[in-house]
């Protein structure tokens, strides 16, 4: 009987199949679906437009009027409800309603605007490098309610300790550099008497000082960790019992841009659920701040936000904001949040797209802020985990084993004038908004314009205003990921290189603390040291050529009575090489010894930990010349005015193919072969000294390819090599992230946003609402018609983004592609597919 009735209705209602196909894409109960079709058949329709208009009217809530020019807008709320409650079609949607949109999702909280503009910008320059007016004065630039001591330590104790420690570091580094340079002069044939040798000695002194500072930093970190901590430290343990005020509000913000949506929201959900287990969730809000300019990413982000809120009941607590004008990249995204909603919160915790934090880590940062009212920024020390490629596992091992020692040493020298790395950190919003807004650097070229590495500058400005910046290196529960392969890491380094070189322009900015001037210096030196090392090697090769090919000069000074017999001193050269190797590798050995003392079971045991350290050290030595050439090209390209496009790094275990490796490293191999051949022609015995350099360059292609292999990384994990505690016993947050990322469905795209009833409703509800029946703009109408007749690929990405943000235009396009005979074949094929 039911089949007979359906056949009669189909004959009577010619557009039955169209409406049936539309409803099949919604999770309706069979009874509700048949009732809607019967209702449409009773009304009749003379065209597809009338049939679909009647369908949207039937779906819509009767209390909302239907726009005859855009009937699909009336059913947005109902379609959104159905997509969230597949078995409860008659439930009212659990969403807020506004006068602007009958299906207004709580995507963003109410805006309470506050100004955030750069102060004293552009910065004035001063040659008083070791004086800071704001540091000398009392904290008169703070708000009245924050005139407290910098921390719970006695007044000024850590500042005096920091000054003494940095003076000691300067003295011991100069002494060690002096002796190393003197030893190098004794090795050279003319003992530094000729211009070429003088240039070599100058470069050697600069490079030695860089190595020396790293050595002393690691050594002091080892001593601090061995003694159980530093007396001048803000400790997570000491603040563990500090209560979080009932009115204390913290925003957890995650700026993203064209990321792997499944991985990003898996990590965010794991962080949210971990925080919920602490019973402090009511004092936190989450913000996803998107700068994505790819339409498919935008659709996937909104869908993932909606799914996240539905899964954790996070509506009204987890918000999503897409920024149409991508000004100043990440720093501009954070500043946009501060201007719109910053005044509603005391603190903000900044996460990266790959960040994961435990609830205890998040509340620990807030407790540290509450216990230290003079702190402006507190940076956690995130552990890296989550990758399976051989390259990433070695980097994770190095970070986990050596990192704690270096971070503790870094804190020993810096104390309350520490680094801020831009993520997994908490900031006090009020002083951040008042003092840390960034302007543009004047001039033209890649060293001007918008500041790229904003975090170092924001930390310097925060300290200039009298607020302290700390590293909470003993705070657990903070995680991030490393690039999966060498090529991905170098792409990231290209961005960081330009940003750090730009920051050095602020070295002489007025009133900066000397410690943060040093941060700018070390940030630049991290990349400039590569071309200096390359130049040192080239000059050393030139020195060898002169020694072999040119007749010796026995009288190098005017009126010289006795000749100088130029000769190499192999014994002193070996001693100098051994001393340099000690400075480079002793910190790694000390880190392993520290773990042996504390317990190495979670690293695979003492033997495997030591073996992993030896293999990683050998691999690092192979990578050093390859990185040297890349960083040299980065510095030169930046100084020559060749800017870059900033792109998000890969968030998955991407492997490097042979073609990609040949394209990236082919010239390294060629240079290594030519260099090795030249040295062998000049003096075969000298090739042994240079073999670690030229050999690594010759093998750069297979090194890059094989180190990116997941299979090799997993095989060594099976052998318990490069093992870290987060692999042996992953924290709950990491396990949850991996599981959720693996289970994440295929994300919807722009075509789904136009065709699929549920996805279209979601994007319309999340887009910019229009008051009443505001006409669609002329440009949007033009793009709408172009997309309808020429297909989705006819629009540029920017045009698709505009349509996605215009609820009226998007719902109109949705209606047209289902009903118009002018719809492109791509739309027709997409609408013919059954989704459920």
mmCIF file of C-alpha atoms in Angstrom, residues 150 663 719:
data_model
loop_
_atom_site.group_PDB
_atom_site.id
_atom_site.type_symbol
_atom_site.label_atom_id
_atom_site.label_comp_id
_atom_site.label_asym_id
_atom_site.label_seq_id
_atom_site.Cartn_x
_atom_site.Cartn_y
_atom_site.Cartn_z
ATOM 1 C CA UNK A 150 58.512 41.016 40.350
ATOM 2 C CA UNK A 663 66.412 19.432 -6.455
ATOM 3 C CA UNK A 719 65.188 -1.712 18.759
#
